[in-house]
Amino acid sequence: MIEYRGVHKAFDGQQVLAGVDLRVEEGEMFGIFGPSGTGKSVLLKTTIGLVEPDLGDVAVEGEVVRAGDRRNLERVRHAVGYVFQNAALFDSLNVWENVEMGIPETELAGMSRLDRTRRIWRSLELSNLEPDTVVRKTPAELSGGMRKRVGIARAIVGRPRILLWDEPTTGLDPVNTAGVERLIEQLSEELNVTSVIVTHDIQGGLLMCDRVAMLQGGRLRFCGTPTEFRASEDPLVKAFADRTAAQAALDHLEIK
Ligand SMILES: Nc1ncnc2c1ncn2[C@@H]1O[C@H](COP(=O)(O)OP(=O)(O)O)[C@@H](O)[C@H]1O
Ligand SMILES: [Mg+2]
């Protein structure tokens, strides 16, 4: 479904991705862990041509993503929905307009206003938002959890076959985290999509995902099932999992 082949990327002489090889299979829910600043977001962005690899390539449904090719990108972005870190909504647009941005241009042209409204309504409902209450509001009038859900509605409104989630639960309290994770599972099932989720919630990720990987030093340090991850003898994998668990416990104490 998605194939990363020897993906390299450097910024200002700093090597961020140093040869990432990964195949995500159809229908799979795939988790990516890793310390912050290791290139998890950069890797996700190569999937839709927002970042172009210096070396290597990414194929979506068998076709190589070409950052400079508009028609190619349109096709890719039709197949892939992207839930950005921090929702990344347009502040000056209301919820209706923000979600509408997720409908591919080619499709939008042939849709009546009623079709569009139906589609936007349905996406908001699927994202556990009440359309009537939120459509006219601007992002500033919503809570953090609601903004995340609007970002999700925008990602699914184009009926993608693949969903990329960049830290969908970062900054949410434990209750909202559990809620969004349930929503991810539910959507993946109902919409029958392939999902790649970047998350720092290791426990949640291990419960949700079919396979997980850990990105470290520009490469996949680990790739396997949650059971294999838990049993890993790799000192770096263990240290990362333990430290993250300890941090989560501390965060939890602070919230209480
Ligand atoms: N467009 C960009 N220009 C320059 N540097 C970037 C750009 N995008 C990401 N980086 C750098 O690449 C590194 C990895 O970033 P990122 O993928 O956002 O990390 P994370 O694993 O936390 O998601 C960071 O050092 C970041 O500053
Ligand atoms: Mg990131």
Coordinates of C-alpha atoms and ligand atoms in Angstrom, one line a residue:
M1 CA 0.0 0.0 0.0
I2 CA 2.9 2.3 0.9
E3 CA 6.5 1.6 0.3
Y4 CA 9.4 3.6 1.5
R5 CA 12.6 2.6 -0.3
G6 CA 16.0 3.9 1.0
V7 CA 14.5 7.3 1.9
H8 CA 17.2 9.9 2.7
K9 CA 16.6 13.5 3.7
A10 CA 18.9 16.2 5.0
F11 CA 18.2 19.7 6.0
D12 CA 21.0 22.3 6.0
G13 CA 23.6 19.5 6.0
Q14 CA 21.9 17.7 8.9
Q15 CA 21.0 14.1 7.9
V16 CA 17.5 13.5 9.2
L17 CA 16.5 10.3 7.4
A18 CA 19.4 8.0 6.5
G19 CA 17.8 5.2 4.6
V20 CA 14.3 4.3 5.7
D21 CA 12.9 1.0 4.3
L22 CA 9.4 0.1 5.1
R23 CA 6.4 -1.5 3.5
V24 CA 2.9 -0.8 5.0
E25 CA 0.4 -3.4 3.9
E26 CA -3.2 -2.9 2.9
G27 CA -5.6 -2.7 5.8
E28 CA -2.8 -2.5 8.3
M29 CA -2.6 -0.2 11.3
F30 CA 1.1 0.7 11.6
G31 CA 2.6 2.7 14.5
I32 CA 5.8 4.8 14.4
F33 CA 7.6 5.7 17.7
G34 CA 10.7 7.6 18.3
P35 CA 12.3 10.5 20.2
S36 CA 11.2 13.9 19.1
G37 CA 13.2 15.5 16.3
T38 CA 14.1 12.1 14.7
G39 CA 12.2 12.8 11.4
K40 CA 8.8 11.1 12.1
S41 CA 6.9 14.0 10.6
V42 CA 9.4 14.4 7.8
L43 CA 8.8 10.7 6.9
L44 CA 5.0 11.1 6.9
K45 CA 5.4 14.2 4.7
T46 CA 7.3 12.3 2.1
T47 CA 4.2 10.1 1.6
I48 CA 2.2 13.0 0.1
G49 CA 5.1 14.9 -1.5
L50 CA 5.3 17.7 1.1
V51 CA 8.9 16.7 1.5
E52 CA 11.0 15.3 -1.3
P53 CA 13.6 12.6 -0.5
D54 CA 17.2 13.5 -1.5
L55 CA 17.7 9.8 -2.3
G56 CA 15.3 6.9 -2.5
D57 CA 11.6 7.1 -3.0
V58 CA 8.1 6.5 -1.7
A59 CA 5.4 4.6 -3.6
V60 CA 1.7 4.9 -2.8
E61 CA -0.5 2.1 -4.2
G62 CA 2.4 1.2 -6.5
E63 CA 3.0 4.6 -7.9
V64 CA 6.1 6.7 -7.0
V65 CA 5.3 10.0 -5.4
R66 CA 6.8 12.9 -7.4
A67 CA 6.9 16.2 -5.4
G68 CA 7.1 18.4 -8.5
D69 CA 4.3 16.7 -10.5
R70 CA 0.9 18.3 -9.9
R71 CA -1.2 15.6 -11.4
N72 CA 0.7 12.9 -9.6
L73 CA 0.3 14.7 -6.3
E74 CA -3.4 15.2 -6.8
R75 CA -3.8 11.5 -7.3
V76 CA -1.7 10.7 -4.2
R77 CA -3.6 13.3 -2.0
H78 CA -6.9 11.8 -3.2
A79 CA -5.8 8.4 -1.9
V80 CA -4.2 9.7 1.4
G81 CA -5.8 11.7 4.2
Y82 CA -3.4 13.5 6.5
V83 CA -4.1 14.4 10.2
F84 CA -1.5 17.1 10.9
Q85 CA 0.3 17.5 14.2
N86 CA -1.5 20.4 16.0
A87 CA -4.5 20.1 13.7
A88 CA -3.1 22.9 11.4
L89 CA -6.5 24.5 10.7
F90 CA -7.0 27.8 8.9
D91 CA -7.7 30.3 11.7
S92 CA -9.7 32.6 9.4
L93 CA -12.0 29.9 8.1
N94 CA -14.9 28.4 9.9
V95 CA -15.2 24.6 10.6
W96 CA -17.3 24.0 7.4
E97 CA -14.7 25.8 5.2
N98 CA -11.8 24.0 6.9
V99 CA -13.3 20.6 6.4
E100 CA -14.3 21.4 2.8
M101 CA -10.5 22.0 2.1
G102 CA -10.1 18.3 2.4
I103 CA -12.2 17.5 -0.6
P104 CA -10.0 17.1 -3.7
E105 CA -10.4 19.9 -6.2
T106 CA -11.2 17.5 -9.0
E107 CA -14.1 16.0 -7.0
L108 CA -15.3 19.4 -5.6
A109 CA -16.0 20.7 -9.1
G110 CA -18.6 18.1 -9.8
M111 CA -20.4 18.3 -6.5
S112 CA -23.6 20.2 -5.7
R113 CA -23.7 22.3 -2.6
L114 CA -26.0 19.7 -1.1
D115 CA -23.6 16.9 -1.9
R116 CA -20.8 18.9 -0.2
T117 CA -22.9 19.7 2.8
R118 CA -23.8 16.0 3.2
R119 CA -20.2 14.9 2.9
I120 CA -19.0 17.5 5.4
W121 CA -21.8 16.7 7.9
R122 CA -21.0 13.0 7.7
S123 CA -17.3 13.5 8.3
L124 CA -18.0 15.7 11.3
E125 CA -20.3 13.1 12.7
L126 CA -17.8 10.3 12.1
S127 CA -15.3 12.4 14.0
N128 CA -17.6 12.6 17.0
L129 CA -18.6 16.3 16.5
E130 CA -22.1 17.7 16.4
P131 CA -22.2 19.4 13.0
D132 CA -25.0 21.9 14.0
T133 CA -23.0 23.2 16.9
V134 CA -19.6 23.5 15.3
V135 CA -19.9 24.3 11.5
R136 CA -20.0 28.1 11.9
K137 CA -17.4 28.3 14.6
T138 CA -13.8 29.3 13.9
P139 CA -10.9 27.2 15.3
A140 CA -10.3 29.8 18.1
E141 CA -13.7 29.1 19.5
L142 CA -13.0 25.4 19.9
S143 CA -11.2 23.3 22.6
G144 CA -7.9 21.6 21.7
G145 CA -9.7 18.2 21.5
M146 CA -12.4 19.6 19.2
R147 CA -9.8 21.1 16.9
K148 CA -8.1 17.7 16.6
R149 CA -11.4 16.2 15.6
V150 CA -12.0 18.9 12.9
G151 CA -8.5 18.0 11.6
I152 CA -9.7 14.4 11.5
A153 CA -12.9 15.3 9.7
R154 CA -10.9 17.2 7.1
A155 CA -8.6 14.2 6.6
I156 CA -11.5 11.8 6.0
V157 CA -13.8 14.0 4.0
G158 CA -12.1 13.0 0.7
R159 CA -12.8 9.3 1.4
P160 CA -9.1 8.3 1.5
R161 CA -7.9 4.7 1.4
I162 CA -4.9 5.6 3.5
L163 CA -4.8 7.8 6.7
L164 CA -1.7 9.3 8.1
W165 CA -1.9 10.5 11.7
D166 CA 0.8 12.7 13.1
E167 CA 0.7 12.7 16.9
P168 CA -3.1 12.8 17.0
T169 CA -3.1 12.6 20.9
T170 CA -0.2 14.9 21.8
G171 CA -1.3 17.6 24.2
L172 CA -4.6 15.8 25.1
D173 CA -5.4 14.7 28.7
P174 CA -5.7 10.9 29.3
V175 CA -9.5 10.9 28.8
N176 CA -9.3 12.7 25.5
T177 CA -6.3 10.6 24.4
A178 CA -8.4 7.4 25.0
G179 CA -11.3 9.0 23.1
V180 CA -9.2 9.9 20.1
E181 CA -7.6 6.4 20.1
R182 CA -10.9 4.8 20.1
L183 CA -12.0 7.0 17.2
I184 CA -8.9 6.1 15.2
E185 CA -9.7 2.4 15.6
Q186 CA -13.4 2.9 14.8
L187 CA -12.6 5.0 11.7
S188 CA -10.0 2.6 10.4
E189 CA -12.6 -0.2 10.7
E190 CA -15.6 1.7 9.3
L191 CA -13.8 3.3 6.5
N192 CA -11.7 0.3 5.8
V193 CA -8.5 2.3 5.5
T194 CA -4.8 1.6 6.0
S195 CA -3.4 3.8 8.8
V196 CA 0.1 5.0 9.8
I197 CA 0.2 6.6 13.2
V198 CA 3.1 8.6 14.6
T199 CA 2.6 8.6 18.4
H200 CA 4.5 9.0 21.6
D201 CA 1.8 7.1 23.4
I202 CA 3.6 3.8 23.3
Q203 CA 1.0 1.9 25.4
G204 CA -1.9 3.1 23.3
G205 CA 0.1 2.5 20.0
L206 CA 0.9 -1.1 21.0
L207 CA -2.7 -1.9 21.8
M208 CA -4.0 -0.4 18.5
C209 CA -1.4 -1.3 15.9
D210 CA -0.8 -4.5 14.0
R211 CA 2.9 -3.6 13.6
V212 CA 5.1 -0.8 15.0
A213 CA 8.5 0.7 14.2
M214 CA 10.9 2.8 16.1
L215 CA 12.8 5.5 14.2
Q216 CA 16.2 6.4 15.6
G217 CA 19.3 7.9 14.0
G218 CA 17.6 8.3 10.7
R219 CA 16.7 4.6 10.3
L220 CA 14.2 2.1 11.6
R221 CA 15.9 0.7 14.7
F222 CA 13.0 -1.7 15.2
C223 CA 10.1 -3.0 13.1
G224 CA 7.8 -5.8 14.2
T225 CA 4.6 -6.8 16.1
P226 CA 3.7 -5.2 19.4
T227 CA 4.5 -8.6 21.1
E228 CA 8.0 -8.5 19.5
F229 CA 8.4 -4.8 20.6
R230 CA 7.6 -5.7 24.2
A231 CA 10.0 -8.6 24.1
S232 CA 12.8 -6.7 22.4
E233 CA 16.2 -7.1 23.9
D234 CA 17.6 -4.1 22.1
P235 CA 18.9 -1.8 24.8
L236 CA 17.9 1.3 22.9
V237 CA 14.3 0.1 22.3
K238 CA 14.0 -0.9 25.9
A239 CA 15.4 2.4 27.2
F240 CA 13.1 4.4 25.0
A241 CA 10.0 2.4 26.0
D242 CA 10.9 2.6 29.7
R243 CA 11.7 6.3 29.7
T244 CA 8.5 7.0 27.8
A245 CA 6.4 5.0 30.2
A246 CA 8.0 6.8 33.1
Q247 CA 7.3 10.1 31.5
A248 CA 3.7 9.2 30.9
A249 CA 3.3 8.2 34.6
L250 CA 4.7 11.6 35.6
D251 CA 2.5 13.5 33.2
H252 CA -0.5 11.6 34.7
L253 CA 0.5 12.6 38.2
E254 CA 0.8 16.3 37.2
I255 CA -2.6 16.3 35.6
K256 CA -4.1 15.0 38.8
Ligands
LIG1 N1 11.2 22.0 6.3 C1 12.2 21.9 7.1 N2 13.3 22.6 7.0 C2 14.4 22.5 7.8 N3 14.5 21.5 8.8 C3 13.4 20.7 9.0 C4 12.3 20.9 8.1 N4 11.4 19.9 8.5 C5 12.0 19.2 9.6 N5 13.2 19.7 9.8 C6 14.1 19.2 10.8 O1 14.2 17.8 10.7 C7 14.3 17.2 12.0 C8 13.2 16.2 12.2 O2 11.9 16.9 12.3 P1 10.6 16.2 12.5 O3 10.3 15.2 11.4 O4 9.6 17.2 12.7 O5 10.8 15.4 13.9 P2 9.7 14.5 14.7 O6 10.3 13.2 14.8 O7 9.7 15.2 16.1 O8 8.4 14.6 14.0 C9 14.3 18.4 13.0 O9 15.6 18.7 13.3 C10 13.7 19.5 12.2 O10 14.1 20.7 12.7
MG2 MG 6.6 15.4 14.5

